[in-house]
């Protein structure tokens, strides 16, 4: 059911806390060639929850299709870093 195979893990360290973002690629054969199921996961330690998003790169898989997924994953990571930094600044402002 879930993607399994190759996993890309990008940690985010903010304020001494490490947040984990991972993306897993599962390759499977279809009538049109290989297709890839992706699963992007992030762990929220404050709520002790894992958030996931499933996606599919339709067959036939191209390098451009995989690059697009990876670029989106890195963009999500960079956005998460920005949000954590903003949260840390607000926390510092309110609680000194």
mmCIF file of C-alpha atoms in Angstrom:
data_model
loop_
_atom_site.group_PDB
_atom_site.id
_atom_site.type_symbol
_atom_site.label_atom_id
_atom_site.label_comp_id
_atom_site.label_asym_id
_atom_site.label_seq_id
_atom_site.Cartn_x
_atom_site.Cartn_y
_atom_site.Cartn_z
ATOM 1 C CA UNK A 1 0.000 0.000 0.000
ATOM 2 C CA UNK A 2 2.731 2.474 0.931
ATOM 3 C CA UNK A 3 5.706 3.432 -1.145
ATOM 4 C CA UNK A 4 8.796 1.453 -0.292
ATOM 5 C CA UNK A 5 12.192 1.329 -1.840
ATOM 6 C CA UNK A 6 14.441 4.383 -1.910
ATOM 7 C CA UNK A 7 14.132 6.931 0.898
ATOM 8 C CA UNK A 8 15.394 10.520 0.900
ATOM 9 C CA UNK A 9 15.700 12.016 4.393
ATOM 10 C CA UNK A 10 16.295 15.724 5.049
ATOM 11 C CA UNK A 11 16.627 16.728 8.708
ATOM 12 C CA UNK A 12 15.810 20.223 9.944
ATOM 13 C CA UNK A 13 17.512 21.430 13.117
ATOM 14 C CA UNK A 14 15.932 24.434 14.808
ATOM 15 C CA UNK A 15 16.535 25.583 18.364
ATOM 16 C CA UNK A 16 18.242 22.331 19.294
ATOM 17 C CA UNK A 17 15.292 20.241 18.066
ATOM 18 C CA UNK A 18 15.547 18.007 15.006
ATOM 19 C CA UNK A 19 12.538 17.627 12.747
ATOM 20 C CA UNK A 20 12.483 14.895 10.150
ATOM 21 C CA UNK A 21 11.176 15.109 6.617
ATOM 22 C CA UNK A 22 11.402 12.038 4.438
ATOM 23 C CA UNK A 23 10.346 11.076 0.945
ATOM 24 C CA UNK A 24 10.090 7.453 -0.125
ATOM 25 C CA UNK A 25 10.042 6.272 -3.736
ATOM 26 C CA UNK A 26 8.463 2.927 -4.592
ATOM 27 C CA UNK A 27 8.883 1.739 -8.178
ATOM 28 C CA UNK A 28 6.311 -0.574 -9.724
ATOM 29 C CA UNK A 29 5.763 -1.955 -13.208
ATOM 30 C CA UNK A 30 2.606 -1.081 -15.157
ATOM 31 C CA UNK A 31 1.475 -1.826 -18.715
ATOM 32 C CA UNK A 32 3.033 1.485 -19.803
ATOM 33 C CA UNK A 33 6.382 0.986 -18.049
ATOM 34 C CA UNK A 34 7.575 1.872 -14.598
ATOM 35 C CA UNK A 35 5.572 4.169 -12.379
ATOM 36 C CA UNK A 36 6.636 5.613 -9.034
ATOM 37 C CA UNK A 37 4.585 5.974 -5.882
ATOM 38 C CA UNK A 38 5.900 8.668 -3.565
ATOM 39 C CA UNK A 39 5.235 9.284 0.087
ATOM 40 C CA UNK A 40 6.292 12.512 1.789
ATOM 41 C CA UNK A 41 6.279 12.361 5.581
ATOM 42 C CA UNK A 42 7.042 14.820 8.329
ATOM 43 C CA UNK A 43 7.076 14.288 12.077
ATOM 44 C CA UNK A 44 5.591 16.914 14.387
ATOM 45 C CA UNK A 45 7.200 16.271 17.775
ATOM 46 C CA UNK A 46 4.930 18.727 19.629
ATOM 47 C CA UNK A 47 1.833 16.733 18.714
ATOM 48 C CA UNK A 48 3.642 13.391 18.325
ATOM 49 C CA UNK A 49 2.072 12.937 14.890
ATOM 50 C CA UNK A 50 3.298 11.955 11.469
ATOM 51 C CA UNK A 51 1.820 13.784 8.494
ATOM 52 C CA UNK A 52 2.015 12.083 5.113
ATOM 53 C CA UNK A 53 1.151 12.844 1.524
ATOM 54 C CA UNK A 54 0.915 10.167 -1.146
ATOM 55 C CA UNK A 55 1.592 10.872 -4.798
ATOM 56 C CA UNK A 56 2.201 9.016 -8.045
ATOM 57 C CA UNK A 57 4.511 9.776 -10.951
ATOM 58 C CA UNK A 58 2.657 8.120 -13.818
ATOM 59 C CA UNK A 59 4.353 5.734 -16.227
ATOM 60 C CA UNK A 60 6.521 6.017 -18.137
ATOM 61 C CA UNK A 61 8.737 7.555 -15.465
ATOM 62 C CA UNK A 62 11.160 10.187 -16.685
ATOM 63 C CA UNK A 63 14.106 11.814 -14.979
ATOM 64 C CA UNK A 64 12.239 15.129 -15.246
ATOM 65 C CA UNK A 65 9.244 13.696 -13.383
ATOM 66 C CA UNK A 66 11.440 12.472 -10.538
ATOM 67 C CA UNK A 67 13.354 15.764 -10.443
ATOM 68 C CA UNK A 68 10.070 17.651 -10.159
ATOM 69 C CA UNK A 69 9.036 15.525 -7.163
ATOM 70 C CA UNK A 70 12.413 15.988 -5.462
ATOM 71 C CA UNK A 71 12.415 19.752 -6.107
ATOM 72 C CA UNK A 72 8.935 19.953 -4.567
ATOM 73 C CA UNK A 73 10.169 18.006 -1.552
ATOM 74 C CA UNK A 74 13.151 20.337 -1.082
ATOM 75 C CA UNK A 75 10.848 23.358 -1.501
ATOM 76 C CA UNK A 76 8.590 21.903 1.224
ATOM 77 C CA UNK A 77 11.653 21.451 3.455
ATOM 78 C CA UNK A 78 12.815 25.018 2.881
ATOM 79 C CA UNK A 79 9.303 26.293 3.653
ATOM 80 C CA UNK A 80 9.269 24.233 6.862
ATOM 81 C CA UNK A 81 12.632 25.712 7.888
ATOM 82 C CA UNK A 82 11.296 29.235 7.319
ATOM 83 C CA UNK A 83 8.179 28.484 9.389
ATOM 84 C CA UNK A 84 10.282 27.091 12.255
ATOM 85 C CA UNK A 85 12.575 30.120 12.205
ATOM 86 C CA UNK A 86 9.563 32.472 12.255
ATOM 87 C CA UNK A 87 8.076 30.524 15.157
ATOM 88 C CA UNK A 88 11.368 30.713 17.072
ATOM 89 C CA UNK A 89 11.556 34.494 16.531
ATOM 90 C CA UNK A 90 7.965 34.961 17.761
ATOM 91 C CA UNK A 91 8.672 32.748 20.774
ATOM 92 C CA UNK A 92 11.781 34.781 21.595
ATOM 93 C CA UNK A 93 9.891 38.065 21.234
ATOM 94 C CA UNK A 94 7.050 36.983 23.531
ATOM 95 C CA UNK A 95 8.975 34.992 26.119
ATOM 96 C CA UNK A 96 12.410 36.646 25.965
#
